[in-house]
Short mmCIF file of C-alpha atoms and ligand atoms in Angstrom, two decimals:
data_model
loop_
_atom_site.label_atom_id
_atom_site.label_comp_id
_atom_site.label_asym_id
_atom_site.label_seq_id
_atom_site.Cartn_x
_atom_site.Cartn_y
_atom_site.Cartn_z
CA MET A 1 18.00 -20.52 -11.46
CA LEU A 2 17.59 -18.07 -14.34
CA SER A 3 20.84 -16.63 -15.69
CA LYS A 4 20.67 -12.86 -15.72
CA SER A 5 22.06 -12.62 -19.23
CA GLY A 6 19.32 -14.94 -20.47
CA PHE A 7 16.50 -12.82 -19.08
CA ALA A 8 16.38 -10.01 -21.65
CA PRO A 9 16.59 -12.10 -24.85
CA ARG A 10 13.80 -14.36 -23.63
CA LEU A 11 11.61 -11.43 -22.59
CA VAL A 12 12.17 -9.61 -25.88
CA ALA A 13 11.34 -12.74 -27.88
CA TRP A 14 8.21 -13.28 -25.81
CA GLN A 15 7.09 -9.66 -26.20
CA ARG A 16 7.49 -9.80 -29.96
CA LEU A 17 5.36 -12.90 -30.14
CA HIS A 18 2.83 -12.45 -27.34
CA GLY A 19 3.02 -8.85 -26.12
CA ARG A 20 0.88 -5.86 -26.98
CA HIS A 21 1.68 -4.02 -30.19
CA ASP A 22 -1.28 -1.80 -30.84
CA LEU A 23 -1.29 0.59 -27.91
CA PRO A 24 -1.46 4.14 -29.27
CA TRP A 25 1.80 5.23 -27.63
CA GLN A 26 3.77 2.23 -28.90
CA ASN A 27 4.10 3.19 -32.51
CA THR A 28 5.73 6.54 -32.02
CA HIS A 29 9.22 7.73 -31.17
CA ASP A 30 7.90 11.12 -30.09
CA PRO A 31 9.09 11.62 -26.49
CA TYR A 32 6.13 13.96 -25.86
CA ARG A 33 3.62 11.21 -26.65
CA ILE A 34 5.59 8.60 -24.75
CA TRP A 35 5.91 10.91 -21.74
CA LEU A 36 2.19 11.73 -21.82
CA ALA A 37 1.28 8.02 -21.85
CA GLU A 38 3.68 7.26 -19.02
CA ILE A 39 2.18 9.98 -16.83
CA MET A 40 -1.38 8.89 -17.59
CA LEU A 41 -0.51 5.26 -16.87
CA GLN A 42 1.06 6.04 -13.49
CA GLN A 43 -2.14 5.42 -11.52
CA THR A 44 -4.56 4.30 -14.20
CA GLN A 45 -5.25 1.13 -16.17
CA VAL A 46 -4.41 0.98 -19.87
CA ALA A 47 -8.05 0.49 -20.90
CA SER A 48 -9.11 3.72 -19.18
CA VAL A 49 -6.13 5.72 -20.43
CA ILE A 50 -6.58 5.09 -24.16
CA GLN A 51 -9.62 7.34 -24.74
CA TYR A 52 -8.17 10.15 -22.59
CA TYR A 53 -4.88 9.86 -24.42
CA HIS A 54 -6.52 10.36 -27.82
CA ARG A 55 -8.69 13.25 -26.62
CA PHE A 56 -5.78 14.94 -24.88
CA LEU A 57 -3.57 14.69 -27.95
CA ALA A 58 -6.32 16.00 -30.19
CA ARG A 59 -6.34 19.22 -28.14
CA PHE A 60 -2.64 19.31 -27.15
CA PRO A 61 -0.76 17.66 -30.02
CA ASP A 62 2.67 18.84 -28.91
CA VAL A 63 4.53 20.10 -25.92
CA LYS A 64 4.21 23.77 -26.93
CA THR A 65 0.42 23.63 -27.20
CA LEU A 66 0.25 22.06 -23.77
CA ALA A 67 2.68 24.54 -22.24
CA ASP A 68 0.70 27.52 -23.61
CA ALA A 69 -2.79 26.27 -22.73
CA PRO A 70 -4.81 27.71 -19.84
CA LEU A 71 -4.44 25.40 -16.82
CA ASP A 72 -8.23 25.19 -16.54
CA GLU A 73 -8.42 23.64 -19.95
CA VAL A 74 -5.68 21.12 -19.16
CA MET A 75 -7.54 20.17 -15.98
CA ALA A 76 -10.81 19.86 -17.90
CA ARG A 77 -9.24 17.49 -20.44
CA TRP A 78 -7.76 15.48 -17.59
CA SER A 79 -11.02 15.40 -15.70
CA GLY A 80 -12.05 11.81 -14.95
CA LEU A 81 -8.53 10.39 -14.88
CA GLY A 82 -8.11 11.27 -11.21
CA TYR A 83 -4.97 12.17 -9.27
CA TYR A 84 -5.14 15.75 -10.52
CA ALA A 85 -1.70 16.68 -9.27
CA ARG A 86 -0.51 14.75 -12.32
CA ALA A 87 -2.27 17.23 -14.63
CA ARG A 88 -0.74 20.24 -12.87
CA HIS A 89 2.71 18.64 -13.01
CA LEU A 90 2.10 17.77 -16.64
CA GLN A 91 1.73 21.38 -17.67
CA ARG A 92 4.57 22.59 -15.46
CA CYS A 93 6.74 19.91 -17.03
CA ALA A 94 5.73 20.98 -20.56
CA GLN A 95 6.60 24.59 -19.67
CA ARG A 96 10.01 23.56 -18.32
CA VAL A 97 10.73 21.51 -21.45
CA MET A 98 9.86 24.56 -23.58
CA ARG A 99 11.84 26.98 -21.44
CA GLU A 100 14.93 24.92 -20.65
CA TYR A 101 15.19 22.38 -23.46
CA GLY A 102 13.75 24.23 -26.46
CA GLY A 103 10.70 21.97 -26.59
CA ILE A 104 12.66 18.71 -26.83
CA PHE A 105 12.62 16.25 -23.95
CA PRO A 106 16.15 15.56 -22.73
CA ARG A 107 17.65 12.13 -23.44
CA ASP A 108 19.45 11.88 -20.15
CA VAL A 109 17.64 10.13 -17.30
CA GLU A 110 19.28 12.39 -14.70
CA MET A 111 17.79 15.42 -16.46
CA LEU A 112 14.42 13.78 -17.04
CA ILE A 113 14.12 13.00 -13.34
CA THR A 114 14.31 16.70 -12.48
CA LEU A 115 11.13 17.42 -14.46
CA PRO A 116 7.87 17.84 -12.50
CA GLY A 117 5.97 14.58 -12.06
CA VAL A 118 8.74 12.44 -13.55
CA GLY A 119 10.14 9.80 -11.22
CA ARG A 120 13.00 7.42 -11.88
CA SER A 121 10.92 4.69 -13.53
CA THR A 122 9.02 7.15 -15.73
CA ALA A 123 12.28 8.83 -16.75
CA SER A 124 13.77 5.47 -17.64
CA ALA A 125 10.70 4.47 -19.66
CA ILE A 126 10.90 7.71 -21.68
CA ALA A 127 14.66 7.33 -22.23
CA ALA A 128 14.30 3.67 -23.22
CA CYS A 129 11.24 3.95 -25.47
CA ALA A 130 12.01 7.30 -27.11
CA TYR A 131 15.79 7.13 -27.34
CA GLY A 132 16.70 3.46 -26.85
CA ALA A 133 18.71 4.23 -23.72
CA PRO A 134 19.59 1.12 -21.69
CA GLN A 135 17.61 2.11 -18.59
CA PRO A 136 15.56 -0.19 -16.37
CA ILE A 137 11.99 0.52 -15.35
CA LEU A 138 10.63 -0.45 -11.98
CA ASP A 139 6.94 0.25 -11.58
CA GLY A 140 4.55 -1.85 -9.51
CA ASN A 141 4.12 -4.45 -12.27
CA VAL A 142 7.85 -4.90 -12.72
CA LYS A 143 8.42 -5.19 -8.99
CA ARG A 144 5.85 -7.96 -8.87
CA VAL A 145 7.43 -9.83 -11.80
CA LEU A 146 10.96 -9.59 -10.40
CA THR A 147 10.11 -10.47 -6.81
CA ARG A 148 8.29 -13.58 -8.01
CA ILE A 149 10.81 -14.79 -10.56
CA PHE A 150 13.79 -14.24 -8.27
CA GLY A 151 12.01 -15.02 -5.00
CA ILE A 152 12.80 -11.67 -3.39
CA GLU A 153 11.51 -11.39 0.16
CA GLY A 154 10.37 -8.20 1.85
CA PHE A 155 8.02 -5.36 0.97
CA PRO A 156 9.19 -3.97 -2.42
CA GLY A 157 8.35 -0.40 -1.34
CA ALA A 158 10.85 -0.56 1.54
CA PRO A 159 13.98 1.40 0.57
CA ARG A 160 16.36 -1.54 1.10
CA ILE A 161 14.28 -3.90 -1.06
CA GLU A 162 13.60 -1.23 -3.67
CA ASN A 163 17.32 -0.48 -4.00
CA ALA A 164 18.02 -4.19 -4.41
CA LEU A 165 15.33 -4.37 -7.10
CA TRP A 166 16.85 -1.43 -8.99
CA THR A 167 20.22 -3.16 -8.90
CA LEU A 168 18.64 -6.37 -10.13
CA ALA A 169 16.69 -4.52 -12.86
CA GLU A 170 19.92 -2.89 -14.06
CA SER A 171 21.70 -6.23 -14.19
CA LEU A 172 18.97 -7.72 -16.41
CA LEU A 173 19.09 -5.11 -19.18
CA PRO A 174 19.74 -6.27 -22.75
CA ALA A 175 23.29 -6.13 -24.04
CA LEU A 176 23.84 -3.21 -26.43
CA VAL A 177 25.02 -3.62 -29.99
CA ALA A 178 26.73 -1.16 -32.34
CA ASN A 179 23.55 -0.45 -34.29
CA GLN A 180 21.59 2.33 -32.59
CA GLU A 181 18.35 1.55 -34.43
CA GLU A 182 18.64 -2.06 -33.27
CA ASN A 183 19.18 -0.94 -29.67
CA LEU A 184 16.09 1.25 -29.84
CA LYS A 185 13.95 -1.66 -31.07
CA THR A 186 15.36 -3.97 -28.42
CA MET A 187 14.88 -1.50 -25.57
CA ARG A 188 11.32 -0.78 -26.65
CA ALA A 189 10.46 -4.48 -26.84
CA TYR A 190 12.23 -5.16 -23.55
CA THR A 191 10.56 -2.29 -21.66
CA GLN A 192 7.17 -3.08 -23.14
CA GLY A 193 7.77 -6.77 -22.41
CA LEU A 194 8.19 -6.08 -18.70
CA MET A 195 4.95 -4.08 -18.68
CA ASP A 196 3.10 -6.70 -20.74
CA LEU A 197 4.28 -9.61 -18.64
CA GLY A 198 3.12 -7.88 -15.46
CA ALA A 199 -0.22 -6.78 -16.93
CA LEU A 200 -1.16 -9.85 -18.99
CA VAL A 201 0.48 -12.86 -17.36
CA CYS A 202 2.06 -12.24 -13.98
CA ARG A 203 -1.04 -10.52 -12.68
CA ARG A 204 -1.45 -9.57 -9.05
CA ALA A 205 -4.21 -12.13 -8.54
CA ARG A 206 -4.22 -15.46 -10.34
CA PRO A 207 -1.06 -15.18 -12.44
CA ASP A 208 -1.26 -17.19 -15.64
CA CYS A 209 1.92 -19.17 -15.01
CA ALA A 210 1.16 -21.67 -17.77
CA ARG A 211 1.69 -18.88 -20.33
CA CYS A 212 4.75 -17.41 -18.67
CA PRO A 213 8.13 -17.56 -20.42
CA PHE A 214 9.87 -17.76 -17.02
CA GLN A 215 7.77 -20.48 -15.43
CA GLU A 216 10.61 -23.02 -15.32
CA GLU A 217 12.90 -20.81 -13.27
CA CYS A 218 10.35 -18.76 -11.34
CA VAL A 219 10.98 -19.15 -7.61
CA ALA A 220 7.44 -18.14 -6.61
CA PHE A 221 5.95 -20.73 -8.98
CA ALA A 222 8.36 -23.49 -7.94
CA THR A 223 7.69 -22.91 -4.26
CA GLY A 224 3.94 -22.32 -4.56
CA ARG A 225 4.27 -18.76 -3.28
CA THR A 226 2.80 -16.73 -6.11
CA HIS A 227 0.14 -15.44 -3.72
CA GLU A 228 2.74 -14.44 -1.12
CA LEU A 229 5.15 -12.57 -3.37
CA PRO A 230 5.59 -9.67 -3.52
CA GLN A 231 5.14 -9.31 0.19
CA ALA A 232 2.55 -6.83 1.41
CA ARG A 233 3.38 -3.61 3.17
CA PRO A 234 4.00 -4.44 6.82
CA LYS A 235 1.13 -3.38 8.97
CA LYS A 236 1.90 -0.39 11.11
CA ALA A 237 2.10 -1.23 14.79
CA LYS A 238 -0.97 0.17 16.52
CA PRO A 239 -0.44 2.43 19.49
CA VAL A 240 -1.03 0.74 22.82
CA ARG A 241 -3.27 2.36 25.42
CA ARG A 242 -3.20 1.10 28.98
CA ALA A 243 -6.25 0.81 31.17
CA PHE A 244 -6.30 -0.38 34.77
CA MET A 245 -9.33 -2.34 35.89
CA LEU A 246 -10.37 -3.22 39.37
CA VAL A 247 -11.59 -6.74 39.95
CA LEU A 248 -13.26 -6.20 43.29
CA ARG A 249 -14.51 -9.43 44.80
CA SER A 250 -16.71 -10.04 47.74
CA GLY A 251 -17.62 -13.63 48.34
CA ASN A 252 -18.68 -15.03 44.99
CA ALA A 253 -19.62 -11.63 43.57
CA VAL A 254 -17.70 -9.06 41.60
CA LEU A 255 -18.42 -5.36 41.27
CA LEU A 256 -19.54 -4.18 37.86
CA GLU A 257 -20.05 -0.62 36.67
CA ARG A 258 -22.04 0.61 33.73
CA ARG A 259 -19.89 2.54 31.29
CA ALA A 260 -20.74 6.02 30.05
CA PRO A 261 -23.05 5.98 27.01
CA LYS A 262 -20.37 7.45 24.74
CA GLY A 263 -16.84 6.23 24.06
CA ILE A 264 -15.62 2.68 23.76
CA TRP A 265 -18.06 0.05 24.93
CA GLY A 266 -20.56 2.83 25.64
CA GLY A 267 -23.41 1.66 27.88
CA LEU A 268 -21.97 -1.83 28.50
CA TRP A 269 -21.23 -3.17 31.95
CA SER A 270 -17.57 -3.45 32.85
CA LEU A 271 -15.12 -3.30 35.74
CA PRO A 272 -14.25 -0.01 37.43
CA GLU A 273 -11.54 1.50 35.30
CA ALA A 274 -8.73 4.00 35.79
CA SER A 275 -6.00 5.32 33.55
CA ASN A 276 -3.22 4.76 36.12
CA GLU A 277 -2.45 2.91 39.31
CA ALA A 278 -2.96 5.87 41.64
CA GLU A 279 -6.40 6.53 40.20
CA LEU A 280 -7.25 2.88 40.62
CA LEU A 281 -6.21 2.93 44.28
CA ALA A 282 -8.46 5.94 44.88
CA CYS A 283 -11.31 4.20 43.09
CA ALA A 284 -10.88 1.05 45.18
CA ALA A 285 -10.74 3.08 48.40
CA ARG A 286 -14.24 4.36 47.67
CA PHE A 287 -15.44 0.79 48.07
CA GLY A 288 -13.40 0.23 51.23
CA ALA A 289 -10.64 -1.73 49.49
CA PHE A 290 -7.06 -0.74 50.16
CA GLY A 291 -3.94 -2.03 48.44
CA PRO A 292 -1.70 -3.70 47.78
CA PHE A 293 -3.69 -5.57 45.15
CA THR A 294 -2.93 -8.74 43.28
CA ARG A 295 -1.78 -8.22 39.71
CA LEU A 296 -3.64 -10.44 37.29
CA ALA A 297 -2.40 -11.29 33.81
CA ALA A 298 -2.99 -8.45 31.36
CA VAL A 299 -5.54 -8.79 28.57
CA THR A 300 -5.03 -7.15 25.19
CA HIS A 301 -7.85 -6.12 22.91
CA THR A 302 -7.37 -4.74 19.42
CA PHE A 303 -9.47 -1.88 18.11
CA THR A 304 -9.22 -0.43 14.59
CA HIS A 305 -6.77 2.29 15.56
CA PHE A 306 -5.18 1.11 18.77
CA GLN A 307 -4.61 -1.75 21.12
CA LEU A 308 -6.02 -1.65 24.60
CA ARG A 309 -3.92 -3.34 27.24
CA ILE A 310 -6.05 -4.02 30.27
CA GLU A 311 -4.09 -4.45 33.47
CA PRO A 312 -6.40 -5.97 36.09
CA ARG A 313 -5.84 -5.66 39.83
CA LEU A 314 -7.65 -7.99 42.17
CA ALA A 315 -8.91 -6.74 45.53
CA THR A 316 -10.94 -8.81 47.92
CA LEU A 317 -13.46 -7.53 50.44
CA PRO A 318 -15.09 -9.60 53.16
CA ALA A 319 -18.09 -11.53 51.95
CA CYS A 320 -20.41 -9.28 53.92
CA ALA A 321 -19.58 -6.31 51.66
CA TYR A 322 -21.69 -7.97 49.08
CA ALA A 323 -24.79 -7.92 51.17
CA GLY A 324 -27.39 -9.11 48.75
CA ASN A 325 -26.49 -6.77 45.95
CA CYS A 326 -26.55 -3.73 48.25
CA LEU A 327 -25.12 -1.55 45.50
CA ALA A 328 -27.64 -2.64 42.95
CA GLY A 329 -28.78 0.31 40.95
CA GLN A 330 -28.50 1.90 37.59
CA GLU A 331 -24.74 2.26 37.44
CA GLN A 332 -23.11 -0.29 39.74
CA ALA A 333 -23.91 -3.83 40.72
CA TRP A 334 -22.42 -6.57 42.86
CA THR A 335 -22.86 -9.46 40.52
CA PRO A 336 -22.54 -13.14 41.36
CA LEU A 337 -20.05 -14.73 38.99
CA CYS A 338 -22.67 -17.26 37.95
CA GLU A 339 -24.89 -14.40 36.69
CA LEU A 340 -22.32 -12.66 34.52
CA HIS A 341 -24.00 -14.01 31.41
CA GLN A 342 -26.98 -11.75 32.14
CA TYR A 343 -24.85 -8.63 31.67
CA GLY A 344 -23.65 -7.05 28.49
CA LEU A 345 -19.90 -7.12 29.03
CA PRO A 346 -17.12 -6.19 26.58
CA ALA A 347 -15.52 -9.38 25.26
CA PRO A 348 -12.11 -8.90 26.91
CA VAL A 349 -13.72 -8.11 30.26
CA ARG A 350 -15.86 -11.21 30.04
CA ARG A 351 -12.75 -13.20 29.11
CA LEU A 352 -10.91 -11.79 32.09
CA LEU A 353 -13.72 -12.58 34.52
CA THR A 354 -14.51 -16.04 33.26
CA ARG A 355 -10.92 -17.20 33.49
FE1 SF4 B 401 4.64 -14.70 -12.53
FE2 SF4 B 401 3.86 -17.26 -12.68
FE3 SF4 B 401 5.57 -16.26 -14.43
FE4 SF4 B 401 6.33 -16.65 -11.96
S1 SF4 B 401 5.70 -18.23 -13.41
S2 SF4 B 401 6.75 -14.86 -13.19
S3 SF4 B 401 4.49 -16.15 -10.86
S4 SF4 B 401 3.45 -15.65 -14.15
#
């Protein structure tokens, strides 16, 4: 098991040797440039961001220029990066920094978080990379790295897991020293190291564990669960709709009805259907069948947006009711069970009848 105090020194050493050092926002202490990169990187890959970053800075080299620019021009320079709310927040944020902080981004994470478009992880990245503040970041890459190394179960976006990850991220931070310049260098290497490890080595698909500085202690690697961690967002339970179906038998035949051309299973043959028991009783009465009916085991069928729970009720008429397919026609048919294969039936209805 990896000791928490050993995490940061190893990551920093790895970043200095194997991490990225030539990204355009790495070699500056200007919080404006660091903030701009962090916002652009929120939903976009590094490779796509670089050209936009240069072009944006060429037109808006500082926070005042950005704050004073027409919004249309900001949007135009952002165009192509997507998620345009980020561009609107960007300018509102620049205007707040000008108005409330005299054009200088605050050092304090609590203040940074109040700025438009700046979440906790972005605020921490700005504070760490611009000011050397000992603040943890926790973006998607970092969540992936931490859940794998420490074998953390559960969907990382769930509040309980996310809180636990923040606590873990805080406990892994490098120890501070008296020298402020040294702390700044360490925090920059550490923060960048987390991003680099997630982007270059501990990738979502096919992590390159052979190159990972944490391979020996990584729980996901040791247990062969790199593809399972972090766990995916739990699928939302689909709403369940109930349908009552009448299995009306006469001798060796069953009554089928053609479904309306539109709606689910449009145009297929099926059993008479009702949305509740009372409706089903009325439907059965039309064919001379009166309850009580036998409850058959329910059948569940999953559609894209809901589950259909079919509750079949069996009613039996004398064999003479099925007098040589007397109901045969366009919309209803007494059908011998041995001829079901000739009818286009929905899969769950066929399953129900063949069992
Ligand atoms: Fe990720 Fe593999 Fe490293 Fe574990 S060993 S942190 S899975 S790259």
